[in-house]
DNA sequence: TGCTTTTCTTAAGCCAGTTTAATTTTTAGA
DNA sequence: TCTAAAAATTAAACTGGCTTAAGAAAAGCA
């Protein structure tokens, strides 16, 4: 259990068996069925979520009452609303499973204690945050520079596994286009 | 000197005089005139840049040969192309001063050495990255949910100091709209 | 297997924001 | 103070992608 998390940490720092024992006193693990909520709106996002196995989406409801997906997460990805997490503020987002999923999570309080007890994990979480930030910068650049048609085609060729696993209308939402327009684009090809 | 950086670090962790001495062996400080480049395209972004004083913009050139601004930074903000920084890859961006500026920077190699010598700074940089990531998530949400008109008005009321300091066409670029359209929006008000 | 819900498609009309092109205003340097 | 460059404005024509509305196909479940 926690195999993917341990592996991911070990990509960046070394862990002894005792470190792992410490770690496991602070994290929680839970299985979720498809379409269960990991975070509800106006909940506070007090956790960082790590997908051991499965698939999640993070979305909010826009002013037209439509779900707007901002992030997906699959095996070995972290996901969270960091504004809510950092500031102990209510979240505008929902985080929901798309498939049956196994999620490891750590609360902000426990992260704090864990990092005091095992300071070398600061490094791991710094790297995680640095990579998450880099990914957000990259996505933002793509959204600035590409037409929606190009963005769609680019996404499909960059992440073919998503196109398999995730319904088309969710990919449309993530890319900021309507399902109708995606249909049109697919017909074109 | 480095007052703002030291202050910023001290918001998150404690620093002794000896820590500061160590730190200053790894960072560089330099003054730039208005419109000087801190990072040129196809340069590798090997540094994190901290604005002691002044104002920077980060941009790339899009396929229509137009500058596309993705980020500003003013006093006490960090700025960098993290994809290039993390992966030692060439950067698509330029980072340029908008005003005369004083910049503190640290290279990836020196950051690595610094963090080995002063591991408690891992915590500071984790927090910096976590906040940067949160800011990127927030901006992304605003771009998903707001019309360009609302995004412009929201920006002006959220960051009035920018509207003073930065030319209008740069704000237009950052918000992903044309200078002509911004003119129209201003006339409307 | 049949029923219900979810997902995807089609097509016409439409509009927020861009493009183009020209002019005016502001700023900065000599 | 003059001049050149940079920044902002105006207005008309245009378009990428959305909206609306309906129907078809696929998937889940009893």
Coordinates of C-alpha atoms (C1' of nucleotides) in Angstrom, one line a residue:
Chain A
X1 CA 0.0 0.0 0.0
X2 CA 1.0 3.6 -0.7
X3 CA 3.4 2.1 -3.3
X4 CA 3.1 4.9 -5.8
X5 CA 3.5 7.6 -3.2
X6 CA 6.6 6.0 -1.7
X7 CA 8.0 5.5 -5.1
X8 CA 7.3 9.1 -6.1
X9 CA 9.0 10.4 -2.9
X10 CA 12.0 8.1 -3.6
X11 CA 12.5 9.7 -7.0
X12 CA 13.6 12.8 -5.1
X13 CA 14.9 11.9 -1.7
X14 CA 15.9 8.7 0.1
X15 CA 13.6 7.1 2.6
X16 CA 14.4 4.6 5.3
X17 CA 11.9 2.1 6.6
X18 CA 11.6 4.2 9.7
X19 CA 10.8 7.3 7.6
X20 CA 8.0 5.3 5.9
X21 CA 6.6 4.3 9.3
X22 CA 6.6 8.0 10.4
X23 CA 5.0 9.1 7.1
X24 CA 2.3 6.5 7.4
X25 CA 1.3 7.9 10.8
X26 CA 0.3 11.2 9.1
X27 CA -1.3 10.2 5.9
X28 CA -4.7 8.8 5.3
X29 CA -5.8 6.4 2.6
X30 CA -9.3 5.8 1.3
X31 CA -11.0 4.2 -1.7
X32 CA -13.7 6.0 -3.6
X33 CA -16.2 4.8 -6.0
X34 CA -16.7 6.5 -9.4
X35 CA -18.4 9.9 -9.0
X36 CA -17.7 10.2 -5.3
X37 CA -16.6 13.6 -4.0
X38 CA -13.2 14.0 -2.5
X39 CA -13.9 17.7 -1.9
X40 CA -17.3 19.5 -2.0
X41 CA -17.7 23.2 -2.7
X42 CA -17.7 25.5 0.2
X43 CA -15.9 22.8 2.0
X44 CA -12.4 24.0 2.9
X45 CA -9.7 22.2 1.0
X46 CA -7.6 21.2 4.0
X47 CA -5.8 18.3 2.2
X48 CA -3.3 17.6 -0.5
X49 CA -4.6 14.6 -2.5
X50 CA -2.4 12.0 -4.1
X51 CA -3.9 9.6 -6.6
X52 CA -2.5 6.2 -5.9
X53 CA -4.7 4.8 -8.6
X54 CA -7.7 6.1 -10.5
X55 CA -8.7 9.5 -12.0
X56 CA -10.0 12.7 -10.5
X57 CA -11.3 16.0 -11.9
X58 CA -11.4 19.4 -10.2
X59 CA -14.1 21.8 -11.3
X60 CA -16.2 24.8 -10.3
X61 CA -19.6 25.9 -11.3
X62 CA -19.6 29.0 -13.6
X63 CA -22.1 31.8 -13.8
X64 CA -24.1 29.9 -16.4
X65 CA -24.4 27.0 -13.9
X66 CA -22.1 24.8 -16.0
X67 CA -19.3 22.7 -14.6
X68 CA -15.9 24.1 -15.6
X69 CA -13.1 21.6 -15.2
X70 CA -9.7 23.1 -14.4
X71 CA -7.6 20.0 -13.6
X72 CA -7.4 16.3 -14.0
X73 CA -5.3 13.9 -11.9
X74 CA -4.4 10.3 -12.6
X75 CA -2.1 7.8 -11.0
X76 CA 0.8 9.4 -9.0
X77 CA -0.4 13.0 -9.4
X78 CA -1.1 15.4 -6.6
X79 CA -4.1 17.6 -6.8
X80 CA -5.5 20.3 -4.5
X81 CA -7.0 23.8 -4.3
X82 CA -3.9 25.6 -3.0
X83 CA -5.5 28.9 -2.4
X84 CA -8.0 27.3 -0.1
X85 CA -5.2 25.1 1.4
X86 CA -2.7 27.9 2.0
X87 CA -5.2 30.4 3.4
X88 CA -7.6 28.1 5.2
X89 CA -10.3 29.7 3.0
X90 CA -13.4 28.1 1.6
X91 CA -12.9 26.5 -1.8
X92 CA -14.8 27.3 -5.0
X93 CA -14.0 23.8 -6.3
X94 CA -15.3 20.3 -6.3
X95 CA -12.9 17.4 -6.6
X96 CA -14.6 14.2 -7.8
X97 CA -13.5 10.8 -9.0
X98 CA -14.1 9.9 -12.6
X99 CA -13.2 6.3 -11.9
X100 CA -13.0 4.1 -8.8
X101 CA -9.9 5.5 -7.2
X102 CA -7.5 5.0 -4.3
X103 CA -6.5 8.3 -2.8
X104 CA -3.8 9.1 -0.2
X105 CA -4.2 12.5 1.5
X106 CA -2.6 14.6 4.1
X107 CA -4.2 17.5 5.9
X108 CA -2.5 20.8 6.4
X109 CA -2.1 20.3 10.1
X110 CA -0.6 16.8 9.7
X111 CA 1.7 18.1 6.9
X112 CA 2.9 20.7 9.3
X113 CA 3.6 18.1 12.0
X114 CA 5.1 15.6 9.5
X115 CA 7.5 18.2 8.1
X116 CA 8.6 19.1 11.7
X117 CA 9.3 15.4 12.4
X118 CA 10.8 14.6 9.1
X119 CA 12.2 17.9 7.7
X120 CA 13.8 16.2 4.7
X121 CA 10.4 15.9 3.3
X122 CA 10.4 19.7 2.8
X123 CA 12.5 19.0 -0.1
X124 CA 10.1 16.6 -1.7
X125 CA 7.2 18.9 -1.3
X126 CA 9.2 21.8 -2.6
X127 CA 9.9 19.8 -5.7
X128 CA 6.2 18.8 -6.0
X129 CA 5.1 22.4 -5.8
X130 CA 7.8 23.5 -8.2
X131 CA 6.6 21.0 -10.7
X132 CA 3.0 21.8 -10.2
X133 CA 3.8 25.5 -10.7
X134 CA 5.8 24.6 -13.9
X135 CA 2.8 22.6 -15.2
X136 CA 0.5 25.5 -14.5
X137 CA 2.8 27.9 -16.3
X138 CA 3.0 25.6 -19.3
X139 CA -0.8 25.2 -19.5
X140 CA -1.3 28.9 -19.3
X141 CA 1.2 29.5 -22.1
X142 CA -0.6 27.0 -24.3
X143 CA -3.9 28.7 -23.6
X144 CA -2.5 32.1 -24.6
X145 CA -0.8 31.0 -27.8
X146 CA -3.1 28.3 -29.3
X147 CA -6.4 28.6 -31.0
X148 CA -9.0 26.3 -29.5
X149 CA -8.8 24.0 -32.4
X150 CA -5.0 23.7 -32.1
X151 CA -5.3 23.3 -28.3
X152 CA -7.7 20.4 -28.7
X153 CA -5.5 18.7 -31.3
X154 CA -2.4 19.3 -29.2
X155 CA -4.1 17.8 -26.1
X156 CA -5.3 14.7 -27.9
X157 CA -1.8 13.9 -29.2
X158 CA -0.1 14.8 -26.0
X159 CA -2.4 12.8 -23.7
X160 CA -3.9 10.0 -25.7
X161 CA -4.5 8.0 -22.5
X162 CA -6.9 10.7 -21.3
X163 CA -8.9 10.6 -24.5
X164 CA -9.4 7.0 -23.8
X165 CA -10.3 7.3 -20.1
X166 CA -12.2 10.6 -19.9
X167 CA -15.5 11.4 -21.6
X168 CA -15.2 13.8 -24.5
X169 CA -17.4 16.5 -22.9
X170 CA -15.0 16.6 -19.9
X171 CA -12.0 17.2 -22.1
X172 CA -14.0 19.9 -23.9
X173 CA -14.6 21.6 -20.5
X174 CA -11.0 21.3 -19.4
X175 CA -9.9 22.9 -22.7
X176 CA -12.5 25.7 -22.4
X177 CA -14.6 24.7 -25.4
X178 CA -18.1 23.5 -25.9
X179 CA -18.9 19.8 -26.5
X180 CA -20.7 20.8 -29.7
X181 CA -17.5 22.5 -31.0
X182 CA -15.4 19.4 -30.2
X183 CA -17.9 17.3 -32.2
X184 CA -17.3 19.6 -35.1
X185 CA -13.5 19.4 -34.7
X186 CA -13.7 15.6 -34.7
X187 CA -15.8 15.5 -37.8
X188 CA -13.2 17.7 -39.5
X189 CA -10.4 15.1 -39.0
Chain B
X1 CA 21.0 45.5 0.7
X2 CA 18.8 42.5 0.0
X3 CA 16.4 43.9 2.5
X4 CA 13.3 42.8 0.8
X5 CA 14.5 39.3 0.3
X6 CA 15.6 38.9 3.9
X7 CA 12.3 40.3 5.1
X8 CA 10.4 38.0 2.8
X9 CA 12.3 34.9 4.1
X10 CA 11.8 36.1 7.7
X11 CA 8.0 36.0 7.1
X12 CA 8.3 32.3 6.9
X13 CA 11.4 31.1 8.8
X14 CA 13.9 32.6 11.3
X15 CA 17.3 33.6 10.0
X16 CA 20.4 34.3 12.1
X17 CA 23.1 36.7 11.0
X18 CA 25.2 33.8 10.1
X19 CA 22.5 32.3 8.0
X20 CA 22.3 35.6 6.1
X21 CA 26.1 35.6 5.6
X22 CA 25.7 32.1 4.1
X23 CA 22.8 33.1 1.9
X24 CA 24.7 36.1 0.5
X25 CA 27.5 33.8 -0.6
X26 CA 25.1 32.1 -3.0
X27 CA 22.9 34.9 -4.4
X28 CA 23.8 37.6 -6.9
X29 CA 22.5 41.1 -7.0
X30 CA 22.4 43.4 -10.0
X31 CA 20.8 46.7 -11.1
X32 CA 19.1 46.9 -14.5
X33 CA 18.0 49.9 -16.5
X34 CA 14.6 50.1 -17.9
X35 CA 14.1 47.7 -20.9
X36 CA 17.1 45.6 -20.1
X37 CA 16.8 41.8 -20.4
X38 CA 17.2 39.6 -17.4
X39 CA 16.5 36.5 -19.6
X40 CA 16.7 36.3 -23.4
X41 CA 14.8 33.7 -25.5
X42 CA 16.6 30.5 -26.1
X43 CA 18.7 31.3 -23.2
X44 CA 18.2 28.7 -20.5
X45 CA 16.4 30.0 -17.5
X46 CA 19.0 28.9 -14.9
X47 CA 17.9 31.4 -12.2
X48 CA 15.1 32.3 -9.9
X49 CA 14.7 36.1 -10.0
X50 CA 13.6 38.1 -7.0
X51 CA 12.6 41.7 -7.6
X52 CA 14.1 43.8 -4.8
X53 CA 12.8 46.9 -6.4
X54 CA 11.3 47.6 -9.8
X55 CA 9.1 45.9 -12.2
X56 CA 9.6 43.0 -14.7
X57 CA 7.5 41.4 -17.4
X58 CA 7.9 37.8 -18.7
X59 CA 6.7 37.3 -22.3
X60 CA 7.0 35.1 -25.4
X61 CA 6.6 35.9 -29.1
X62 CA 3.5 34.2 -30.5
X63 CA 3.0 32.9 -34.0
X64 CA 1.8 36.3 -35.2
X65 CA 5.1 37.7 -34.0
X66 CA 3.4 39.6 -31.2
X67 CA 4.7 39.8 -27.7
X68 CA 2.5 37.9 -25.3
X69 CA 3.0 38.8 -21.6
X70 CA 2.3 36.0 -19.2
X71 CA 3.5 37.4 -15.9
X72 CA 4.5 40.6 -14.2
X73 CA 6.6 40.9 -11.1
X74 CA 7.1 43.9 -8.8
X75 CA 8.9 44.5 -5.5
X76 CA 9.3 41.3 -3.4
X77 CA 8.0 38.9 -6.1
X78 CA 9.8 36.0 -7.5
X79 CA 9.7 35.2 -11.2
X80 CA 11.1 32.5 -13.4
X81 CA 10.4 30.1 -16.2
X82 CA 10.1 27.0 -14.1
X83 CA 9.9 24.5 -16.9
X84 CA 13.2 25.7 -18.2
X85 CA 14.6 26.0 -14.7
X86 CA 13.5 22.5 -13.6
X87 CA 14.5 20.6 -16.7
X88 CA 17.6 22.6 -17.8
X89 CA 15.7 23.2 -21.1
X90 CA 15.8 26.2 -23.4
X91 CA 13.2 28.8 -22.5
X92 CA 10.6 30.3 -24.8
X93 CA 10.4 33.4 -22.7
X94 CA 12.0 36.8 -22.3
X95 CA 12.2 38.5 -18.9
X96 CA 12.7 42.2 -19.2
X97 CA 12.6 45.2 -16.9
X98 CA 9.8 47.7 -17.3
X99 CA 11.4 50.1 -14.9
X100 CA 14.9 50.5 -13.6
X101 CA 15.1 47.5 -11.2
X102 CA 17.3 45.9 -8.6
X103 CA 17.2 42.1 -9.0
X104 CA 18.5 39.4 -6.7
X105 CA 18.9 36.0 -8.4
X106 CA 20.1 32.5 -7.6
X107 CA 21.2 29.9 -10.1
X108 CA 19.9 26.3 -10.0
X109 CA 23.4 25.1 -9.1
X110 CA 23.8 27.6 -6.3
X111 CA 20.3 27.0 -5.0
X112 CA 21.2 23.3 -4.7
X113 CA 24.4 24.1 -2.8
X114 CA 22.6 26.6 -0.6
X115 CA 19.8 24.2 0.3
X116 CA 22.4 21.6 1.3
X117 CA 24.3 24.1 3.5
X118 CA 21.1 25.6 4.9
X119 CA 18.4 23.0 4.7
X120 CA 15.9 25.1 6.6
X121 CA 15.5 27.2 3.5
X122 CA 13.8 24.3 1.8
X123 CA 10.8 25.3 3.8
X124 CA 11.0 28.9 2.5
X125 CA 11.3 27.8 -1.1
X126 CA 8.5 25.2 -0.7
X127 CA 6.2 28.0 0.6
X128 CA 7.2 30.3 -2.3
X129 CA 6.5 27.6 -4.9
X130 CA 3.2 26.7 -3.1
X131 CA 2.1 30.4 -3.3
X132 CA 3.2 30.7 -6.9
X133 CA 1.3 27.6 -7.8
X134 CA -1.8 29.0 -5.9
X135 CA -1.5 32.3 -7.8
X136 CA -1.3 30.4 -11.1
X137 CA -4.4 28.3 -10.2
X138 CA -6.3 31.5 -9.4
X139 CA -5.4 33.3 -12.5
X140 CA -6.3 30.3 -14.6
X141 CA -9.7 30.1 -12.8
X142 CA -10.3 33.8 -13.6
X143 CA -9.5 33.3 -17.2
X144 CA -11.9 30.4 -17.4
X145 CA -14.8 32.1 -15.8
X146 CA -14.7 35.7 -16.8
X147 CA -15.5 37.5 -20.1
X148 CA -12.6 39.6 -21.3
X149 CA -14.4 42.7 -20.3
X150 CA -15.0 41.5 -16.8
X151 CA -11.4 40.3 -16.5
X152 CA -10.1 43.7 -17.5
X153 CA -12.3 45.5 -15.0
X154 CA -11.4 43.0 -12.3
X155 CA -7.8 43.4 -12.9
X156 CA -8.0 47.2 -12.8
X157 CA -9.8 47.2 -9.5
X158 CA -7.6 44.4 -8.0
X159 CA -4.2 45.9 -9.0
X160 CA -4.6 49.7 -9.3
X161 CA -0.9 50.2 -8.8
X162 CA -0.2 48.2 -12.0
X163 CA -2.5 50.4 -14.0
X164 CA -0.4 53.3 -12.9
X165 CA 3.0 51.7 -13.4
X166 CA 2.5 49.6 -16.6
X167 CA 1.6 50.8 -20.1
X168 CA -2.0 49.9 -21.1
X169 CA -0.9 47.8 -24.0
X170 CA 1.1 45.6 -21.7
X171 CA -1.9 45.1 -19.4
X172 CA -4.0 44.2 -22.5
X173 CA -1.4 41.6 -23.5
X174 CA -1.3 40.1 -20.0
X175 CA -5.0 39.8 -20.0
X176 CA -5.1 38.2 -23.5
X177 CA -6.9 41.1 -25.3
X178 CA -6.0 43.6 -27.9
X179 CA -5.0 47.2 -27.1
X180 CA -7.8 48.3 -29.4
X181 CA -10.4 46.5 -27.4
X182 CA -9.0 47.9 -24.1
X183 CA -9.5 51.4 -25.6
X184 CA -13.0 50.5 -26.3
X185 CA -13.6 49.3 -22.8
X186 CA -12.1 52.4 -21.3
X187 CA -14.3 54.6 -23.4
X188 CA -17.3 52.7 -22.2
X189 CA -16.6 53.5 -18.5
Chain C
dT1 C1' -33.1 -7.9 -22.9
dG2 C1' -35.2 -3.6 -22.4
dC3 C1' -35.2 0.8 -20.2
dT4 C1' -33.0 5.0 -18.5
dT5 C1' -29.4 7.9 -18.3
dT6 C1' -25.4 9.7 -20.2
dT7 C1' -22.8 11.2 -24.0
dC8 C1' -22.2 12.7 -28.7
dT9 C1' -23.7 14.8 -33.1
dT10 C1' -25.8 18.1 -36.4
dA11 C1' -26.8 22.6 -38.2
dA12 C1' -28.2 27.4 -38.3
dG13 C1' -27.9 31.8 -36.3
dC14 C1' -25.3 34.9 -33.7
dC15 C1' -21.9 37.9 -31.0
dA16 C1' -17.7 39.1 -28.2
dG17 C1' -13.7 40.3 -29.4
dT18 C1' -10.2 40.7 -33.4
dT19 C1' -8.3 42.7 -37.5
dT20 C1' -7.1 46.4 -40.3
dA21 C1' -5.9 50.9 -41.2
dA22 C1' -5.5 55.5 -40.1
dT23 C1' -5.1 59.3 -36.9
dT24 C1' -4.0 61.5 -32.4
dT25 C1' -1.7 61.9 -28.1
dT26 C1' 2.0 61.2 -25.0
dT27 C1' 6.7 60.5 -23.8
dA28 C1' 11.6 60.7 -23.9
dG29 C1' 15.9 62.0 -25.6
dA30 C1' 19.0 65.4 -28.0
Chain D
dT1 C1' 12.3 73.4 -27.4
dC2 C1' 12.0 70.2 -31.2
dT3 C1' 11.7 65.7 -33.1
dA4 C1' 11.1 60.9 -33.3
dA5 C1' 9.4 57.1 -31.2
dA6 C1' 6.1 55.0 -28.4
dA7 C1' 1.4 54.5 -26.8
dA8 C1' -3.5 55.2 -27.3
dT9 C1' -7.7 55.9 -29.9
dT10 C1' -11.4 55.4 -33.4
dA11 C1' -14.4 52.9 -36.4
dA12 C1' -15.8 49.5 -39.8
dA13 C1' -15.5 44.9 -41.4
dC14 C1' -14.9 40.3 -40.1
dT15 C1' -14.7 35.5 -37.8
dG16 C1' -13.8 31.7 -34.4
dG17 C1' -16.2 29.6 -31.5
dC18 C1' -20.8 29.8 -28.8
dT19 C1' -25.8 29.2 -28.4
dT20 C1' -29.9 26.9 -29.2
dA21 C1' -32.6 23.1 -30.2
dA22 C1' -33.3 18.6 -31.5
dG23 C1' -32.2 14.0 -32.3
dA24 C1' -29.0 9.8 -32.3
dA25 C1' -25.9 6.7 -30.2
dA26 C1' -23.7 4.5 -26.4
dA27 C1' -23.3 2.9 -21.8
dG28 C1' -25.1 1.3 -17.3
dC29 C1' -28.1 -1.2 -14.8
dA30 C1' -32.3 -4.1 -13.3

